[in-house]
Amino acid sequence: SQKIEQNSEALNIQEGKTATLTCNYTNYSPAYLQWYRQDPGRGPVFLLLIRENEKEKRKERLKVTFDTTLKQSLFHITASQPADSATYLCAPPSHTDKLIFGTGTRLQVFP
Amino acid sequence: DAGVIQSPRHEVTEMGQEVTLRCKPISGHDYLFWYRQTMMRGLELLIYFNNNVPIDDSGMPEDRFSAKMPNASFSTLKIQPSEPRDSAVYFCASRPGQGMADTQYFGPGTRLTVL
């Protein structure tokens, strides 16, 4: 079955450093992948979408890569700030186009 | 636009009681999704509607769960009878109709606790 894996352990980094979060998928090849941010007590908020023919996508301090050979997407936040602290979810579609959300990785940026 | 509106924000009930969660999608969005989020299982899709018609309810855990969308601006998710294992945060999301890759807009969620 289709499976999405994100590092369940929290990622703690110092302000100003680059945070890198990983999303691995198995048993299928999604045509695109979305990344969402979720703050405590709130619903997920869309950040970026990357398609299978795009190796890299950028938005301000955010960068997403999509390696269809490795079946992996990396999400980078450069010059991280304490306000970036949140849980980040990756969401590729299933074979029926429904989004499958990973369990998310919690990022904590310390001043 | 106010975004996706959900009510109530918190619900505490006793096992066996009926629970109704409500959602108002963003005006003009053709798709509406109901999700459930728990620490163990993450965010799971329960059911989604397109133009008020249920398209896929394969994620609904069992017959105790039902969802309706009587019009384009309102949907309900009902649990009858509720059980402690139903305790979770339930999110409603809506999406424009252009294509499946479009962004989903989530509501603030309803935190359900079944005692």
mmCIF file of C-alpha atoms in Angstrom:
data_model
loop_
_atom_site.group_PDB
_atom_site.id
_atom_site.type_symbol
_atom_site.label_atom_id
_atom_site.label_comp_id
_atom_site.label_asym_id
_atom_site.label_seq_id
_atom_site.Cartn_x
_atom_site.Cartn_y
_atom_site.Cartn_z
ATOM 1 C CA SER A 1 0.000 0.000 0.000
ATOM 2 C CA GLN A 2 1.040 3.621 -0.455
ATOM 3 C CA LYS A 3 3.067 4.830 2.466
ATOM 4 C CA ILE A 4 4.360 8.253 3.501
ATOM 5 C CA GLU A 5 7.141 8.602 6.045
ATOM 6 C CA GLN A 6 8.312 11.731 7.810
ATOM 7 C CA ASN A 7 10.768 11.854 10.667
ATOM 8 C CA SER A 8 8.578 11.633 13.754
ATOM 9 C CA GLU A 9 11.307 13.036 15.959
ATOM 10 C CA ALA A 10 11.325 16.780 16.444
ATOM 11 C CA LEU A 11 14.001 18.774 14.670
ATOM 12 C CA ASN A 12 15.675 21.362 16.886
ATOM 13 C CA ILE A 13 17.899 23.957 15.244
ATOM 14 C CA GLN A 14 19.404 27.307 16.031
ATOM 15 C CA GLU A 15 18.048 30.505 14.554
ATOM 16 C CA GLY A 16 19.750 31.429 11.303
ATOM 17 C CA LYS A 17 20.565 27.842 10.325
ATOM 18 C CA THR A 18 18.934 25.900 7.510
ATOM 19 C CA ALA A 19 16.292 23.370 8.501
ATOM 20 C CA THR A 20 15.867 20.317 6.284
ATOM 21 C CA LEU A 21 12.857 18.042 6.608
ATOM 22 C CA THR A 22 12.448 14.732 4.793
ATOM 23 C CA CYS A 23 9.432 13.046 3.236
ATOM 24 C CA ASN A 24 9.772 9.530 1.827
ATOM 25 C CA TYR A 25 7.085 7.672 -0.049
ATOM 26 C CA THR A 26 6.908 4.034 -1.111
ATOM 27 C CA ASN A 27 4.970 1.775 -3.440
ATOM 28 C CA TYR A 28 3.902 4.414 -5.940
ATOM 29 C CA SER A 29 4.982 7.462 -7.918
ATOM 30 C CA PRO A 30 2.934 10.593 -7.236
ATOM 31 C CA ALA A 31 2.643 13.226 -9.938
ATOM 32 C CA TYR A 32 3.061 16.020 -7.403
ATOM 33 C CA LEU A 33 3.558 16.633 -3.707
ATOM 34 C CA GLN A 34 2.320 19.378 -1.396
ATOM 35 C CA TRP A 35 3.829 20.711 1.825
ATOM 36 C CA TYR A 36 1.716 22.181 4.627
ATOM 37 C CA ARG A 37 2.485 23.939 7.876
ATOM 38 C CA GLN A 38 0.452 23.278 11.016
ATOM 39 C CA ASP A 39 0.608 25.352 14.184
ATOM 40 C CA PRO A 40 -0.756 24.025 17.496
ATOM 41 C CA GLY A 41 -4.529 24.244 17.687
ATOM 42 C CA ARG A 42 -4.875 25.196 14.019
ATOM 43 C CA GLY A 43 -5.537 23.519 10.714
ATOM 44 C CA PRO A 44 -2.776 22.878 8.176
ATOM 45 C CA VAL A 45 -1.863 25.740 5.859
ATOM 46 C CA PHE A 46 -0.596 25.159 2.324
ATOM 47 C CA LEU A 47 2.984 26.226 1.600
ATOM 48 C CA LEU A 48 4.256 24.760 -1.675
ATOM 49 C CA LEU A 49 3.402 22.300 -4.405
ATOM 50 C CA ILE A 50 6.050 20.595 -6.543
ATOM 51 C CA ARG A 51 5.340 18.455 -9.604
ATOM 52 C CA GLU A 52 7.266 15.376 -10.718
ATOM 53 C CA ASN A 53 8.867 17.265 -13.628
ATOM 54 C CA GLU A 54 10.146 19.996 -11.293
ATOM 55 C CA LYS A 55 13.305 19.120 -9.449
ATOM 56 C CA GLU A 56 13.151 22.185 -7.241
ATOM 57 C CA LYS A 57 10.656 24.866 -6.184
ATOM 58 C CA ARG A 58 11.349 28.016 -4.195
ATOM 59 C CA LYS A 59 9.229 30.520 -2.295
ATOM 60 C CA GLU A 60 11.030 33.171 -0.296
ATOM 61 C CA ARG A 61 13.087 31.261 2.314
ATOM 62 C CA LEU A 62 11.480 27.934 1.452
ATOM 63 C CA LYS A 63 12.821 25.378 -1.000
ATOM 64 C CA VAL A 64 11.374 22.009 -1.906
ATOM 65 C CA THR A 65 13.028 19.282 -3.954
ATOM 66 C CA PHE A 66 11.442 16.205 -5.478
ATOM 67 C CA ASP A 67 13.607 13.195 -6.314
ATOM 68 C CA THR A 68 11.457 10.617 -8.087
ATOM 69 C CA THR A 69 14.360 8.143 -8.190
ATOM 70 C CA LEU A 70 14.901 8.212 -4.451
ATOM 71 C CA LYS A 71 11.149 8.621 -3.862
ATOM 72 C CA GLN A 72 11.879 11.516 -1.603
ATOM 73 C CA SER A 73 11.055 15.181 -1.116
ATOM 74 C CA LEU A 74 13.179 17.535 0.948
ATOM 75 C CA PHE A 75 11.823 20.721 2.484
ATOM 76 C CA HIS A 76 14.349 23.407 3.386
ATOM 77 C CA ILE A 77 13.917 26.598 5.386
ATOM 78 C CA THR A 78 16.921 28.874 5.082
ATOM 79 C CA ALA A 79 17.831 31.520 7.674
ATOM 80 C CA SER A 80 15.345 29.916 10.034
ATOM 81 C CA GLN A 81 13.526 32.015 12.619
ATOM 82 C CA PRO A 82 11.699 31.123 15.837
ATOM 83 C CA ALA A 83 8.453 31.980 13.994
ATOM 84 C CA ASP A 84 9.145 29.015 11.697
ATOM 85 C CA SER A 85 8.563 26.654 14.632
ATOM 86 C CA ALA A 86 5.636 24.433 13.677
ATOM 87 C CA THR A 87 4.816 20.971 12.371
ATOM 88 C CA TYR A 88 5.376 20.473 8.662
ATOM 89 C CA LEU A 89 3.348 17.906 6.727
ATOM 90 C CA CYS A 90 4.039 16.476 3.321
ATOM 91 C CA ALA A 91 1.074 15.368 1.231
ATOM 92 C CA PRO A 92 1.399 13.523 -2.049
ATOM 93 C CA PRO A 93 -1.784 12.292 -3.709
ATOM 94 C CA SER A 94 -2.839 8.670 -3.691
ATOM 95 C CA HIS A 95 -3.421 6.787 -6.948
ATOM 96 C CA THR A 96 -6.989 8.116 -6.780
ATOM 97 C CA ASP A 97 -5.744 11.710 -6.301
ATOM 98 C CA LYS A 98 -6.785 11.987 -2.662
ATOM 99 C CA LEU A 99 -4.058 13.644 -0.607
ATOM 100 C CA ILE A 100 -2.210 11.358 1.794
ATOM 101 C CA PHE A 101 -0.731 13.306 4.678
ATOM 102 C CA GLY A 102 2.394 12.256 6.492
ATOM 103 C CA THR A 103 2.357 12.400 10.281
ATOM 104 C CA GLY A 104 4.517 15.512 10.137
ATOM 105 C CA THR A 105 7.824 16.656 11.576
ATOM 106 C CA ARG A 106 7.855 19.189 14.368
ATOM 107 C CA LEU A 107 10.441 21.919 13.902
ATOM 108 C CA GLN A 108 11.663 23.984 16.833
ATOM 109 C CA VAL A 109 13.909 26.965 16.095
ATOM 110 C CA PHE A 110 15.763 28.337 19.101
ATOM 111 C CA PRO A 111 16.963 31.955 19.315
ATOM 112 C CA ASP B 1 -13.355 35.768 3.049
ATOM 113 C CA ALA B 2 -13.629 34.274 6.543
ATOM 114 C CA GLY B 3 -12.107 30.991 5.474
ATOM 115 C CA VAL B 4 -13.491 27.587 6.378
ATOM 116 C CA ILE B 5 -15.652 27.785 9.493
ATOM 117 C CA GLN B 6 -16.127 24.874 11.855
ATOM 118 C CA SER B 7 -18.285 24.507 14.939
ATOM 119 C CA PRO B 8 -18.060 23.730 17.707
ATOM 120 C CA ARG B 9 -14.346 24.255 18.340
ATOM 121 C CA HIS B 10 -14.425 21.893 21.302
ATOM 122 C CA GLU B 11 -16.869 19.139 22.146
ATOM 123 C CA VAL B 12 -16.855 16.939 25.232
ATOM 124 C CA THR B 13 -19.436 14.195 25.377
ATOM 125 C CA GLU B 14 -20.082 10.881 27.007
ATOM 126 C CA MET B 15 -19.829 7.546 25.305
ATOM 127 C CA GLY B 16 -23.017 6.633 23.508
ATOM 128 C CA GLN B 17 -24.106 10.185 22.799
ATOM 129 C CA GLU B 18 -24.652 11.597 19.335
ATOM 130 C CA VAL B 19 -22.142 14.174 18.124
ATOM 131 C CA THR B 20 -22.640 16.549 15.197
ATOM 132 C CA LEU B 21 -19.798 18.565 13.765
ATOM 133 C CA ARG B 22 -20.483 21.415 11.360
ATOM 134 C CA CYS B 23 -18.575 23.016 8.523
ATOM 135 C CA LYS B 24 -19.050 26.000 6.249
ATOM 136 C CA PRO B 25 -16.647 25.875 3.285
ATOM 137 C CA ILE B 26 -15.195 28.855 1.463
ATOM 138 C CA SER B 27 -17.753 30.304 -0.908
ATOM 139 C CA GLY B 28 -17.272 29.109 -4.463
ATOM 140 C CA HIS B 29 -15.248 26.033 -3.581
ATOM 141 C CA ASP B 30 -16.549 22.882 -5.220
ATOM 142 C CA TYR B 31 -14.867 20.304 -2.972
ATOM 143 C CA LEU B 32 -15.268 19.662 0.735
ATOM 144 C CA PHE B 33 -13.199 17.228 2.778
ATOM 145 C CA TRP B 34 -13.553 15.830 6.292
ATOM 146 C CA TYR B 35 -10.363 14.688 8.047
ATOM 147 C CA ARG B 36 -9.573 13.223 11.441
ATOM 148 C CA GLN B 37 -6.216 13.824 13.154
ATOM 149 C CA THR B 38 -4.716 11.801 15.980
ATOM 150 C CA MET B 39 -1.185 11.509 17.273
ATOM 151 C CA MET B 40 -0.976 7.863 16.295
ATOM 152 C CA ARG B 41 -2.503 7.973 12.824
ATOM 153 C CA GLY B 42 -1.908 11.546 11.728
ATOM 154 C CA LEU B 43 -4.350 13.244 9.364
ATOM 155 C CA GLU B 44 -6.768 10.790 7.765
ATOM 156 C CA LEU B 45 -9.325 11.566 5.075
ATOM 157 C CA LEU B 46 -12.783 10.388 6.078
ATOM 158 C CA ILE B 47 -14.964 11.514 3.169
ATOM 159 C CA TYR B 48 -15.075 14.142 0.465
ATOM 160 C CA PHE B 49 -17.792 15.821 -1.571
ATOM 161 C CA ASN B 50 -17.805 17.398 -5.019
ATOM 162 C CA ASN B 51 -20.649 19.817 -5.692
ATOM 163 C CA ASN B 52 -22.486 18.510 -2.607
ATOM 164 C CA VAL B 53 -22.289 14.879 -3.763
ATOM 165 C CA PRO B 54 -20.288 12.358 -1.687
ATOM 166 C CA ILE B 55 -17.528 11.007 -3.911
ATOM 167 C CA ASP B 56 -15.441 8.790 -1.668
ATOM 168 C CA ASP B 57 -16.377 7.687 1.834
ATOM 169 C CA SER B 58 -13.907 4.817 2.029
ATOM 170 C CA GLY B 59 -12.177 6.510 4.966
ATOM 171 C CA MET B 60 -15.251 6.556 7.162
ATOM 172 C CA PRO B 61 -14.314 4.160 9.963
ATOM 173 C CA GLU B 62 -17.672 2.472 10.419
ATOM 174 C CA ASP B 63 -21.410 2.871 10.196
ATOM 175 C CA ARG B 64 -21.469 5.049 13.284
ATOM 176 C CA PHE B 65 -20.078 7.852 11.127
ATOM 177 C CA SER B 66 -22.172 9.694 8.562
ATOM 178 C CA ALA B 67 -21.716 12.922 6.617
ATOM 179 C CA LYS B 68 -24.064 15.115 4.658
ATOM 180 C CA MET B 69 -23.810 18.190 2.496
ATOM 181 C CA PRO B 70 -27.331 19.520 1.935
ATOM 182 C CA ASN B 71 -26.102 22.617 0.095
ATOM 183 C CA ALA B 72 -22.913 24.271 -1.116
ATOM 184 C CA SER B 73 -22.384 26.207 2.103
ATOM 185 C CA PHE B 74 -22.916 23.594 4.799
ATOM 186 C CA SER B 75 -21.814 20.110 5.755
ATOM 187 C CA THR B 76 -22.166 17.942 8.854
ATOM 188 C CA LEU B 77 -20.270 14.975 10.205
ATOM 189 C CA LYS B 78 -22.265 12.912 12.664
ATOM 190 C CA ILE B 79 -21.107 10.184 15.024
ATOM 191 C CA GLN B 80 -23.824 8.047 16.586
ATOM 192 C CA PRO B 81 -23.179 6.486 19.027
ATOM 193 C CA SER B 82 -19.836 8.027 19.984
ATOM 194 C CA GLU B 83 -17.041 5.995 21.556
ATOM 195 C CA PRO B 84 -13.871 7.028 23.423
ATOM 196 C CA ARG B 85 -11.733 5.948 20.455
ATOM 197 C CA ASP B 86 -13.446 8.635 18.371
ATOM 198 C CA SER B 87 -11.617 11.286 20.405
ATOM 199 C CA ALA B 88 -9.560 13.312 17.924
ATOM 200 C CA VAL B 89 -9.418 16.628 16.122
ATOM 201 C CA TYR B 90 -11.749 16.728 13.135
ATOM 202 C CA PHE B 91 -10.905 19.092 10.300
ATOM 203 C CA CYS B 92 -12.990 20.275 7.424
ATOM 204 C CA ALA B 93 -11.249 21.569 4.300
ATOM 205 C CA SER B 94 -12.453 23.006 1.021
ATOM 206 C CA ARG B 95 -10.873 23.409 -2.393
ATOM 207 C CA PRO B 96 -11.626 25.144 -5.672
ATOM 208 C CA GLY B 97 -12.722 22.894 -8.477
ATOM 209 C CA GLN B 98 -9.971 23.391 -11.047
ATOM 210 C CA GLY B 99 -7.987 20.227 -10.384
ATOM 211 C CA MET B 100 -6.991 17.718 -7.760
ATOM 212 C CA ALA B 101 -3.600 19.376 -7.246
ATOM 213 C CA ASP B 102 -5.206 22.532 -5.971
ATOM 214 C CA THR B 103 -4.578 23.784 -2.493
ATOM 215 C CA GLN B 104 -6.862 22.643 0.276
ATOM 216 C CA TYR B 105 -7.966 25.251 2.806
ATOM 217 C CA PHE B 106 -8.475 23.880 6.281
ATOM 218 C CA GLY B 107 -10.757 25.054 9.045
ATOM 219 C CA PRO B 108 -9.565 25.434 12.629
ATOM 220 C CA GLY B 109 -10.823 21.989 13.593
ATOM 221 C CA THR B 110 -13.128 20.580 16.238
ATOM 222 C CA ARG B 111 -11.466 18.870 19.182
ATOM 223 C CA LEU B 112 -13.726 16.000 20.215
ATOM 224 C CA THR B 113 -13.351 14.243 23.542
ATOM 225 C CA VAL B 114 -15.547 11.232 24.254
ATOM 226 C CA LEU B 115 -15.491 10.171 27.885
#
